[in-house]
Amino acid sequence: MSGKIPDLIRQGLASGWKAMDGAAQRNDLFLSADVAVIGSGAGGGIAAEALSLAGLDVLLLEEGGLHSSSDFRLLEAKAYPELYQESASRQTLDKAITILQGRAVGGSTVVNWTSSFRTPPDTLLWWQENHGLPGLSVEAMRPWFEQAERRLGIGPWLAEPNGNNLVLERGCLALGLRHARIPRNVRGCWNLGYCGMGCPTNAKQSMLVTCIPSALSRGARLLSRARVDRLAADPAGKSISAIEGSFLGADGNTPSGRRFMVRARHVVLAAGAIGTPAILLRSGLADASGQTGRRTFLHPVTLSAALMPERIEPYNGAPQSVYSDHYMHTQPLDGALGFKLEVPPIHPLLASVTFPGFGSEQASLLRQLPHLHATLALMRDGFHPDSRGGEVRLRSDGSPVLDYPLNDVIWDGARRSWLAMAELQFAAGARLAMPLHEAARPASSWRQARAMIEGLPLRALQARLVSAHVMGGMAMGGDPSLSVVDEWGGHWTWRNLTVLDGSIFPTSIGANPQLSVYAFALRGADHLARALARG
Ligand SMILES: Cc1cc2nc3c(=O)[nH]c(=O)nc-3n(C[C@H](O)[C@H](O)[C@H](O)COP(=O)(O)OP(=O)(O)OC[C@H]3O[C@@H](n4cnc5c(N)ncnc54)[C@H](O)[C@@H]3O)c2cc1C
């Protein structure tokens, strides 16, 4: 395949991009730049292009490796250690929620599933009214969404949904639930279904094949396998004076012993909603509100599996193409948790660690993989007064871990979502349905499923919860005593520090977040470029 599809990264490197692999550095390195961008995912990647276009000298620092389409082989066992934080085994402190996050040049956009939603209007209105952000109306945000959509080919996906998504659509039709097709950020997609392992055809318009190559072609520099350890502040306590970090070895994880230091006029933090607060916590750089690393949200996800009479082949075809927001709107925004229904792609390795049971019992379920369907429910956290999200903490070695306590509000949402998903799956013709919970057993009717779900114990580690959406922890807001950054991502305390990633959201988004990250990072980068041009 690699012989026929142009490898944009290898071509770019051959054309003279200034891209350095930290694993190859034999000496410590000292660099300077107008703007150093830490993290190259959705926020960092799109900001790097915008700042380069504004004529600034940009240096991108990324702890993951630089991979390309020729490396993406549709293999879970290769992709997870290479492209994900903690080899796709990152978990919350009590291990109750598995967190998927990318760790590569391009960040989570290299492995995400391409669903592209604008920030819902009710979320923007909530931020305006409750977080002192009156400038964030739907109208004011529209140009930034449009710019990101144009740049990344975001638009309707016109191909027939795969079998997995069709079950969701059929269930919604049978129950009369509002549903729609999902826009995607792809150009010329082959409909393979392996987005989570890196796109082998460069169709996914991730940061790896769009904004990062564009920034590098304009002279930006990239330092990969370069982990930022801490920021140093000037003695006056007003600005960031240096960035200090470790180069990583060829495994992309272990420090090689070589270090780097960067001095930049301005620092952009875009290490994601766990990585960004972790850098500030490691640096001991407090903010006046004390909110750094707090109110981190996950859209905790519950899942329900179903065995369908027809072949579903849930590993083939665009992973997510149908959704329903019906249960987002059955209660007030700050009431019991609303949830968005979608489906996940099901590949054997991730399924074996997510589906309940083990040994021969689990093996017999997974043998029926071609007929397996799963629905997922993304719970909208951060609006109910008792939905305060989690807190990023540091382990003794300085690595971050998210403490996300599960409480009654979440468990109530979990039970309601399992009920809704099982009802939908039987309405779509499922033979068996089962929530992903250790105490659940396959039910053969909606009635049986309902009785079982109503009796399930609501306990961490029994319910299988996951998330691929990490948001918050560096909340923007209008009041420096309650928030960490302003509406442009500018840090309230450190005058040359801007945050441009998913950590700035004051609540969860209530929809898959990548397009929100792009739009807010574009807006913040534009503001920053103008400020730097003024001097
Ligand atoms: C499997 C999966 C599927 C998803 N599917 C979708 C989807 O379909 N639609 C959608 O909208 N969203 C999806 N998402 C989520 C979406 O991709 C993220 O919300 C978005 O990429 C977050 O952007 P970000 O800039 O905050 O962080 P990221 O994109 O995660 O980028 C952060 C970068 O910072 C780097 N970094 C961290 N710490 C350091 C450090 N100390 N030094 C240097 N670099 C560091 C990381 O390695 C990473 O590359 C998915 C995510 C995953 C993992």
Coordinates of C-alpha atoms and ligand atoms in Angstrom, one line a residue:
M1 CA 0.0 0.0 0.0
S2 CA 2.8 2.4 0.9
G3 CA 4.2 2.1 -2.6
K4 CA 1.1 3.7 -4.1
I5 CA 0.0 6.3 -1.6
P6 CA 2.3 9.3 -1.3
D7 CA 3.8 9.4 2.2
L8 CA 3.5 13.1 3.0
I9 CA 5.8 13.0 6.0
R10 CA 8.7 11.2 4.3
Q11 CA 8.3 13.5 1.3
G12 CA 8.4 16.5 3.6
L13 CA 11.5 15.3 5.5
A14 CA 13.2 14.7 2.2
S15 CA 12.4 18.3 1.2
G16 CA 14.3 19.7 4.2
W17 CA 11.7 20.1 7.0
K18 CA 13.5 21.1 10.2
A19 CA 12.2 18.0 12.1
M20 CA 14.4 16.6 14.8
D21 CA 13.9 13.2 16.5
G22 CA 14.7 13.5 20.2
A23 CA 15.8 9.8 20.2
A24 CA 18.6 10.7 17.8
Q25 CA 20.0 13.6 19.9
R26 CA 23.4 12.8 21.3
N27 CA 23.9 16.1 23.1
D28 CA 21.8 18.4 25.2
L29 CA 20.1 21.0 23.1
F30 CA 19.4 24.8 23.7
L31 CA 16.9 26.4 21.3
S32 CA 15.0 29.7 21.0
A33 CA 11.8 30.7 19.2
D34 CA 9.2 33.4 18.9
V35 CA 6.6 30.8 20.0
A36 CA 7.1 27.4 21.5
V37 CA 4.1 25.2 21.1
I38 CA 4.0 22.2 23.6
G39 CA 2.0 19.3 22.2
S40 CA 1.1 18.8 18.6
G41 CA -2.5 17.5 18.7
A42 CA -5.7 19.2 17.7
G43 CA -5.0 22.4 19.5
G44 CA -1.2 22.6 19.1
G45 CA -1.2 21.4 15.4
I46 CA -3.8 23.9 14.2
A47 CA -2.2 26.7 16.3
A48 CA 1.2 26.0 14.9
E49 CA -0.1 26.5 11.4
A50 CA -1.9 29.7 12.2
L51 CA 1.1 31.2 14.0
S52 CA 3.5 30.2 11.2
L53 CA 1.1 31.8 8.7
A54 CA 1.3 35.0 10.8
G55 CA 5.1 35.0 10.2
L56 CA 6.2 33.8 13.6
D57 CA 9.1 31.5 14.2
V58 CA 7.4 28.4 15.7
L59 CA 8.9 25.5 17.5
L60 CA 6.7 22.5 18.1
L61 CA 7.6 20.2 21.1
E62 CA 6.0 16.8 21.1
E63 CA 6.6 13.8 23.4
G64 CA 5.3 11.3 20.9
G65 CA 7.1 10.1 17.8
L66 CA 6.8 11.2 14.2
H67 CA 5.0 8.4 12.3
S68 CA 3.5 8.4 8.8
S69 CA 1.0 6.6 6.7
S70 CA 3.6 4.0 5.7
D71 CA 3.9 3.0 9.4
F72 CA 0.1 2.6 9.8
R73 CA -0.5 -1.2 9.2
L74 CA -4.1 -1.6 10.6
L75 CA -2.6 -3.5 13.5
E76 CA -3.9 -2.9 17.1
A77 CA -0.8 -4.5 18.7
K78 CA 1.5 -2.1 16.8
A79 CA -0.7 1.0 17.0
Y80 CA -1.5 1.2 20.7
P81 CA 2.1 1.2 22.1
E82 CA 3.2 3.5 19.3
L83 CA 0.4 6.0 19.1
Y84 CA -1.4 6.1 22.5
Q85 CA -0.7 7.4 26.0
E86 CA 0.3 4.5 28.2
S87 CA -0.2 2.1 25.3
A88 CA -4.0 2.7 25.3
S89 CA -4.1 1.5 29.0
R90 CA -4.3 4.9 30.7
Q91 CA -6.8 4.7 33.5
T92 CA -8.3 7.0 36.2
L93 CA -6.7 6.7 39.7
D94 CA -9.1 4.0 40.8
K95 CA -8.8 2.3 37.4
A96 CA -12.6 2.6 36.9
I97 CA -12.4 4.5 33.6
T98 CA -10.0 3.6 30.7
I99 CA -8.9 6.8 28.9
L100 CA -7.8 6.7 25.3
Q101 CA -5.5 9.6 24.3
G102 CA -3.1 9.9 21.5
R103 CA 0.7 10.3 21.9
A104 CA 2.4 11.1 18.6
V105 CA 3.1 14.0 16.3
G106 CA -0.5 15.0 15.6
G107 CA -1.7 13.9 19.0
S108 CA -5.1 12.3 19.4
T109 CA -6.1 13.4 15.9
V110 CA -3.9 10.7 14.4
V111 CA -6.0 8.0 16.1
N112 CA -9.4 9.6 16.4
W113 CA -12.6 8.4 14.7
T114 CA -13.2 11.6 12.6
S115 CA -16.7 12.6 14.1
S116 CA -16.9 16.3 13.8
F117 CA -19.5 18.4 15.7
R118 CA -19.6 22.1 16.5
T119 CA -19.9 23.0 20.2
P120 CA -23.6 22.6 20.9
P121 CA -25.5 26.0 21.3
D122 CA -26.7 25.1 24.8
T123 CA -23.1 24.5 25.9
L124 CA -22.0 27.9 24.5
L125 CA -25.0 29.6 26.2
W126 CA -24.1 27.9 29.5
W127 CA -20.6 29.2 29.3
Q128 CA -21.8 32.7 28.5
E129 CA -24.2 32.8 31.4
N130 CA -22.3 30.8 34.0
H131 CA -18.6 31.2 33.3
G132 CA -18.4 34.9 32.5
L133 CA -17.8 34.3 28.7
P134 CA -20.3 36.6 27.0
G135 CA -18.3 36.7 23.8
L136 CA -18.8 33.0 23.0
S137 CA -22.2 33.2 21.2
V138 CA -23.0 30.9 18.4
E139 CA -22.7 33.8 16.0
A140 CA -19.3 34.9 17.3
M141 CA -18.0 31.3 17.1
R142 CA -19.4 30.6 13.6
P143 CA -16.4 32.0 11.6
W144 CA -14.0 29.9 13.6
F145 CA -16.0 26.7 13.1
E146 CA -16.3 27.5 9.4
Q147 CA -12.6 28.1 9.1
A148 CA -11.7 24.8 10.7
E149 CA -14.3 22.9 8.7
R150 CA -12.9 24.3 5.4
R151 CA -9.3 23.6 6.5
L152 CA -10.0 20.0 7.5
G153 CA -12.5 18.9 4.9
I154 CA -15.3 18.6 7.5
G155 CA -18.6 17.8 5.8
P156 CA -21.4 15.3 5.4
W157 CA -20.3 11.6 5.0
L158 CA -22.3 10.4 2.1
A159 CA -21.4 6.7 2.1
E160 CA -23.8 4.1 3.5
P161 CA -23.2 3.7 7.2
N162 CA -21.6 0.3 8.2
G163 CA -23.6 -2.4 9.8
N164 CA -22.7 -1.3 13.3
N165 CA -24.1 2.3 12.7
L166 CA -27.1 1.0 10.9
V167 CA -28.2 -0.8 14.0
L168 CA -28.3 2.5 15.9
E169 CA -30.2 4.1 13.0
R170 CA -32.7 1.3 12.8
G171 CA -33.3 1.3 16.6
C172 CA -33.8 5.1 16.5
L173 CA -36.3 4.8 13.7
A174 CA -38.2 2.0 15.4
L175 CA -38.5 4.0 18.7
G176 CA -39.1 7.4 17.0
L177 CA -35.8 8.9 18.4
R178 CA -34.3 11.9 16.7
H179 CA -31.1 10.9 15.0
A180 CA -28.8 12.1 12.2
R181 CA -25.6 11.3 10.2
I182 CA -22.2 12.5 11.5
P183 CA -20.0 14.9 9.6
R184 CA -16.4 13.7 9.2
N185 CA -13.0 15.3 8.6
V186 CA -11.9 13.2 5.6
R187 CA -10.9 13.7 2.0
G188 CA -11.1 10.6 -0.2
C189 CA -11.8 8.2 2.6
W190 CA -11.5 4.5 1.6
N191 CA -14.1 3.5 4.3
L192 CA -11.6 1.1 5.9
G193 CA -12.6 1.4 9.6
Y194 CA -9.1 1.5 11.1
C195 CA -9.0 5.2 12.0
G196 CA -8.0 4.3 15.5
M197 CA -4.7 2.8 14.3
G198 CA -3.7 5.7 12.2
C199 CA -5.0 6.4 8.7
P200 CA -2.9 4.4 6.1
T201 CA -4.3 6.4 3.2
N202 CA -3.9 10.0 4.5
A203 CA -7.7 10.5 4.0
K204 CA -8.3 11.5 7.6
Q205 CA -7.5 15.2 7.8
S206 CA -5.6 14.8 11.1
M207 CA -3.0 17.4 12.2
L208 CA -0.3 15.0 11.0
V209 CA -1.3 15.4 7.3
T210 CA -2.7 19.0 7.3
C211 CA -1.6 21.8 9.6
I212 CA 1.7 20.3 10.8
P213 CA 3.1 19.8 7.3
S214 CA 1.9 23.2 6.4
A215 CA 3.7 24.8 9.4
L216 CA 6.9 22.8 8.7
S217 CA 6.8 23.9 5.0
R218 CA 6.7 27.5 6.3
G219 CA 9.8 27.0 8.4
A220 CA 8.4 25.9 11.7
R221 CA 10.6 23.4 13.6
L222 CA 9.5 20.2 15.2
L223 CA 11.2 18.4 18.0
S224 CA 9.6 14.9 18.5
R225 CA 10.2 12.4 21.3
A226 CA 10.8 15.5 23.4
R227 CA 8.9 15.5 26.6
V228 CA 8.4 18.9 28.4
D229 CA 9.1 18.3 32.1
R230 CA 8.6 21.8 33.5
L231 CA 8.4 25.5 32.8
A232 CA 10.6 27.9 34.7
A233 CA 9.3 31.4 35.7
D234 CA 11.3 34.7 35.9
P235 CA 12.1 35.9 39.5
A236 CA 9.5 38.6 39.2
G237 CA 6.8 35.9 38.9
K238 CA 5.2 37.4 35.8
S239 CA 6.4 35.4 32.8
I240 CA 7.8 32.0 31.7
S241 CA 11.5 32.2 31.2
A242 CA 12.4 28.7 30.0
I243 CA 11.0 25.3 29.0
E244 CA 12.9 22.3 30.2
G245 CA 12.5 18.8 29.0
S246 CA 13.9 15.3 28.4
F247 CA 14.6 13.6 25.1
L248 CA 13.1 10.1 24.9
G249 CA 14.8 7.0 23.7
A250 CA 13.8 4.9 20.6
D251 CA 10.9 3.3 22.6
G252 CA 9.4 6.8 22.7
N253 CA 8.9 6.5 26.5
T254 CA 12.1 6.2 28.5
P255 CA 14.2 9.3 28.9
S256 CA 17.5 9.0 26.9
G257 CA 19.5 11.0 29.4
R258 CA 19.8 14.0 27.0
R259 CA 17.9 17.1 27.8
F260 CA 16.7 20.3 26.1
M261 CA 16.0 23.8 27.1
V262 CA 14.0 26.4 25.1
R263 CA 13.7 30.1 25.5
A264 CA 10.6 31.6 23.8
R265 CA 9.0 34.9 23.6
H266 CA 5.7 33.2 24.1
V267 CA 4.7 29.7 25.2
V268 CA 1.6 27.8 24.0
L269 CA 0.6 24.9 26.1
A270 CA -1.3 22.3 24.1
A271 CA -0.4 19.0 25.8
G272 CA -4.0 18.0 26.2
A273 CA -6.4 18.1 29.1
I274 CA -4.2 15.8 31.3
G275 CA -0.8 16.8 29.9
T276 CA -1.2 20.6 30.1
P277 CA -2.2 20.9 33.8
A278 CA 0.4 18.3 34.6
I279 CA 3.2 20.4 33.2
L280 CA 2.1 23.4 35.3
L281 CA 1.7 21.2 38.4
R282 CA 5.2 19.7 37.9
S283 CA 6.5 23.3 37.6
G284 CA 4.9 24.4 40.8
L285 CA 3.3 27.3 38.9
A286 CA 0.1 28.1 40.7
D287 CA -2.7 30.2 39.4
A288 CA -4.7 32.5 41.6
S289 CA -7.9 30.4 41.4
G290 CA -6.3 27.2 42.5
Q291 CA -8.2 25.5 39.6
T292 CA -5.2 24.1 37.7
G293 CA -5.9 20.5 37.0
R294 CA -9.4 20.7 38.6
R295 CA -12.8 20.2 36.9
T296 CA -11.4 17.8 34.3
F297 CA -14.2 16.1 32.3
L298 CA -14.4 12.9 30.4
H299 CA -17.9 12.3 28.9
P300 CA -17.8 9.0 30.8
V301 CA -18.9 6.4 28.3
T302 CA -21.1 3.4 29.0
L303 CA -21.5 0.6 26.5
S304 CA -24.0 -2.0 25.6
A305 CA -23.2 -5.0 23.3
A306 CA -25.7 -6.8 21.2
L307 CA -25.6 -9.9 19.1
M308 CA -27.4 -9.3 15.7
P309 CA -28.7 -11.9 13.4
E310 CA -27.0 -10.3 10.4
R311 CA -23.3 -9.8 9.9
I312 CA -22.3 -6.4 11.3
E313 CA -18.5 -6.5 10.8
P314 CA -18.1 -3.7 13.3
Y315 CA -14.4 -3.4 12.4
N316 CA -15.1 -2.4 8.8
G317 CA -16.3 1.0 7.5
A318 CA -16.3 4.5 8.9
P319 CA -16.4 4.0 12.7
Q320 CA -19.0 6.6 13.6
S321 CA -21.6 7.9 11.1
V322 CA -24.9 7.9 13.0
Y323 CA -25.8 9.6 16.3
S324 CA -28.8 10.4 18.4
D325 CA -29.0 13.4 20.8
H326 CA -32.5 12.3 21.9
Y327 CA -31.4 11.7 25.5
M328 CA -29.5 14.9 25.7
H329 CA -32.7 16.8 25.7
T330 CA -35.0 14.7 27.9
Q331 CA -34.0 16.7 31.0
P332 CA -32.6 20.2 31.7
L333 CA -28.9 20.8 30.9
D334 CA -28.1 20.9 34.6
G335 CA -30.4 18.1 35.6
A336 CA -29.8 14.4 35.5
L337 CA -26.9 13.7 33.0
G338 CA -27.9 13.7 29.4
F339 CA -26.2 11.4 27.0
K340 CA -25.4 11.2 23.3
L341 CA -25.7 7.8 21.5
E342 CA -23.1 6.7 19.0
V343 CA -21.3 3.4 18.2
P344 CA -17.7 2.5 18.7
P345 CA -15.7 0.5 16.2
I346 CA -15.0 -3.0 17.6
H347 CA -11.5 -4.5 17.0
P348 CA -10.5 -7.7 18.8
L349 CA -7.8 -6.4 21.1
L350 CA -9.7 -3.4 22.5
A351 CA -12.8 -5.5 22.7
S352 CA -11.1 -8.2 24.8
V353 CA -10.0 -5.7 27.4
T354 CA -13.4 -3.9 27.4
F355 CA -15.9 -6.6 27.2
P356 CA -16.8 -8.3 30.6
G357 CA -15.8 -11.8 31.6
F358 CA -12.6 -13.7 30.7
G359 CA -11.4 -17.1 29.6
S360 CA -13.7 -19.4 27.6
E361 CA -16.8 -17.3 28.4
Q362 CA -15.4 -14.1 26.9
A363 CA -13.8 -16.1 24.0
S364 CA -17.2 -17.6 23.0
L365 CA -18.6 -14.0 22.9
L366 CA -15.7 -12.7 20.8
R367 CA -15.9 -15.6 18.4
Q368 CA -19.1 -14.0 17.2
L369 CA -17.3 -10.7 16.5
P370 CA -18.7 -10.3 13.0
H371 CA -22.3 -10.3 14.5
L372 CA -21.4 -8.1 17.4
H373 CA -22.7 -4.6 17.7
A374 CA -22.1 -2.0 20.4
T375 CA -23.8 1.2 21.2
L376 CA -22.1 3.8 23.4
A377 CA -23.5 6.6 25.5
L378 CA -21.4 9.7 26.1
M379 CA -22.5 11.3 29.4
R380 CA -22.4 15.1 29.4
D381 CA -20.5 16.0 32.6
G382 CA -19.9 19.4 34.2
F383 CA -23.3 21.0 34.3
H384 CA -25.2 19.3 37.2
P385 CA -24.0 20.9 40.5
D386 CA -22.7 17.4 41.6
S387 CA -20.9 16.7 38.3
R388 CA -17.6 18.3 39.1
G389 CA -15.3 16.1 37.0
G390 CA -11.9 15.0 38.2
E391 CA -8.6 16.3 39.2
V392 CA -5.2 15.8 37.6
R393 CA -2.6 14.7 40.2
L394 CA 1.1 13.7 39.9
R395 CA 2.5 10.3 40.7
S396 CA 5.8 10.2 42.5
D397 CA 7.7 10.1 39.2
G398 CA 5.9 13.2 38.0
S399 CA 3.7 11.5 35.5
P400 CA 0.0 12.5 35.6
V401 CA -3.0 10.5 36.7
L402 CA -6.6 11.7 36.7
D403 CA -8.6 11.1 39.9
Y404 CA -12.2 11.0 38.7
P405 CA -14.5 9.9 41.5
L406 CA -17.7 8.2 40.4
N407 CA -20.8 9.5 42.3
D408 CA -24.6 8.9 42.3
V409 CA -25.1 11.4 39.4
I410 CA -22.9 9.4 37.2
W411 CA -24.3 6.0 38.2
D412 CA -27.8 7.3 37.7
G413 CA -26.8 8.3 34.1
A414 CA -25.1 5.0 33.6
R415 CA -28.1 3.0 34.5
R416 CA -30.5 5.1 32.4
S417 CA -28.1 4.8 29.5
W418 CA -27.8 1.0 29.7
L419 CA -31.6 0.8 29.7
A420 CA -31.9 3.2 26.7
M421 CA -29.3 1.3 24.7
A422 CA -30.8 -2.2 25.4
E423 CA -34.2 -1.0 24.5
L424 CA -32.9 0.4 21.2
Q425 CA -30.9 -2.7 20.4
F426 CA -33.9 -5.0 20.8
A427 CA -36.0 -2.5 18.7
A428 CA -33.3 -2.9 16.0
G429 CA -33.7 -6.7 16.0
A430 CA -31.0 -7.8 18.5
R431 CA -31.0 -11.5 19.5
L432 CA -29.2 -10.8 22.7
A433 CA -28.1 -7.6 24.5
M434 CA -25.9 -6.9 27.4
P435 CA -24.5 -3.8 29.1
L436 CA -20.7 -3.9 29.6
H437 CA -20.7 -4.8 33.3
E438 CA -19.1 -7.7 35.0
A439 CA -22.4 -8.8 36.7
A440 CA -24.4 -8.6 33.4
R441 CA -25.4 -11.6 31.4
P442 CA -26.8 -11.6 27.8
A443 CA -30.6 -10.9 27.9
S444 CA -32.8 -12.3 25.1
S445 CA -35.6 -9.7 25.4
W446 CA -36.0 -6.1 26.3
R447 CA -38.1 -7.2 29.4
Q448 CA -35.4 -9.5 30.6
A449 CA -32.7 -6.9 29.9
R450 CA -34.6 -4.2 31.9
A451 CA -35.0 -6.4 35.0
M452 CA -31.3 -7.3 34.8
I453 CA -30.1 -3.7 34.4
E454 CA -32.3 -2.5 37.2
G455 CA -30.6 -4.9 39.5
L456 CA -27.0 -4.3 38.5
P457 CA -24.7 -3.1 41.3
L458 CA -23.3 0.3 40.5
R459 CA -19.7 0.0 41.4
A460 CA -16.3 1.0 40.0
L461 CA -14.5 -1.8 38.2
Q462 CA -17.7 -3.8 37.7
A463 CA -19.2 -1.3 35.2
R464 CA -16.8 -1.0 32.2
L465 CA -16.4 2.7 31.6
V466 CA -14.2 4.3 29.0
S467 CA -13.5 7.8 27.5
A468 CA -11.7 9.2 24.5
H469 CA -12.7 12.8 25.3
V470 CA -10.6 14.6 27.9
M471 CA -11.6 18.2 28.5
G472 CA -11.1 20.9 31.1
G473 CA -8.6 21.3 33.9
M474 CA -7.5 24.8 32.8
A475 CA -10.9 26.4 32.6
M476 CA -11.4 29.6 30.7
G477 CA -13.7 32.1 32.4
G478 CA -14.3 35.8 32.9
D479 CA -13.1 35.9 36.6
P480 CA -9.5 35.2 37.4
S481 CA -10.5 34.0 40.9
L482 CA -12.6 31.3 39.4
S483 CA -10.8 30.3 36.2
V484 CA -7.3 29.7 34.9
V485 CA -7.3 31.3 31.5
D486 CA -9.3 34.1 29.7
E487 CA -11.6 33.5 26.7
W488 CA -8.6 33.5 24.3
G489 CA -6.6 30.9 26.4
G490 CA -4.4 33.6 27.9
H491 CA -3.2 32.6 31.3
W492 CA -4.4 35.0 34.0
T493 CA -1.1 34.8 35.9
W494 CA 1.7 34.3 33.3
R495 CA 1.6 37.0 30.7
N496 CA 3.5 35.1 28.0
L497 CA 1.6 31.8 28.4
T498 CA -1.4 30.8 26.4
V499 CA -3.3 27.5 26.5
L500 CA -4.8 26.2 23.2
D501 CA -6.1 22.7 23.7
G502 CA -9.1 20.8 25.1
S503 CA -8.1 21.8 28.7
I504 CA -9.7 25.3 28.5
F505 CA -13.3 24.1 28.4
P506 CA -15.1 25.0 31.6
T507 CA -17.5 21.9 31.2
S508 CA -17.5 19.0 28.9
I509 CA -18.6 19.9 25.4
G510 CA -21.6 17.5 25.2
A511 CA -20.4 16.4 21.7
N512 CA -17.2 14.8 20.4
P513 CA -14.7 17.6 21.1
Q514 CA -12.2 17.8 18.2
L515 CA -14.0 20.5 16.2
S516 CA -14.4 22.6 19.4
V517 CA -10.7 22.3 20.1
Y518 CA -9.9 23.4 16.5
A519 CA -12.2 26.4 16.6
F520 CA -11.1 27.7 20.0
A521 CA -7.4 27.1 19.2
L522 CA -7.8 29.0 15.9
R523 CA -9.5 31.9 17.7
G524 CA -6.9 32.0 20.5
A525 CA -4.0 31.7 18.0
D526 CA -5.3 34.6 15.9
H527 CA -5.6 36.7 19.1
L528 CA -2.1 35.8 20.1
A529 CA -0.6 36.5 16.7
R530 CA -2.2 40.0 16.7
A531 CA -0.9 40.7 20.2
L532 CA 2.7 39.6 19.3
A533 CA 2.6 41.7 16.2
R534 CA 1.7 44.7 18.3
G535 CA 4.9 43.9 20.3
Ligands
LIG1 C1 -9.4 6.8 20.0 C2 -9.9 8.2 20.0 C3 -11.0 8.5 19.2 C4 -11.5 9.8 19.2 N1 -12.6 10.1 18.3 C5 -13.0 11.4 18.2 C6 -14.0 11.7 17.2 O1 -14.4 10.9 16.4 N2 -14.4 13.0 17.2 C7 -13.9 13.9 18.1 O2 -14.4 15.1 18.0 N3 -13.0 13.6 19.0 C8 -12.5 12.4 19.0 N4 -11.5 12.1 19.9 C9 -11.0 13.2 20.8 C10 -10.2 14.2 20.1 O3 -9.2 13.7 19.2 C11 -9.5 15.1 21.2 O4 -10.5 15.7 21.9 C12 -8.6 16.2 20.7 O5 -7.6 15.6 19.8 C13 -7.9 16.9 21.9 O6 -7.0 17.8 21.4 P1 -5.9 18.4 22.4 O7 -5.1 19.3 21.6 O8 -6.5 18.8 23.6 O9 -5.0 17.1 22.8 P2 -4.3 15.9 21.9 O10 -4.9 15.9 20.5 O11 -4.4 14.7 22.7 O12 -2.8 16.4 21.8 C14 -2.0 16.6 22.9 C15 -0.5 16.3 22.5 O13 0.3 16.7 23.6 C16 1.4 15.7 23.7 N5 2.0 15.9 25.1 C17 1.4 15.6 26.2 N6 2.2 15.9 27.3 C18 3.4 16.4 26.7 C19 4.6 16.8 27.2 N7 4.8 16.8 28.6 N8 5.5 17.3 26.4 C20 5.3 17.3 25.0 N9 4.2 16.8 24.5 C21 3.2 16.4 25.3 C22 0.7 14.4 23.5 O14 1.6 13.4 23.2 C23 -0.3 14.8 22.3 O15 0.4 14.5 21.1 C24 -10.9 10.8 20.0 C25 -9.8 10.5 20.7 C26 -9.3 9.2 20.7 C27 -8.1 8.9 21.5

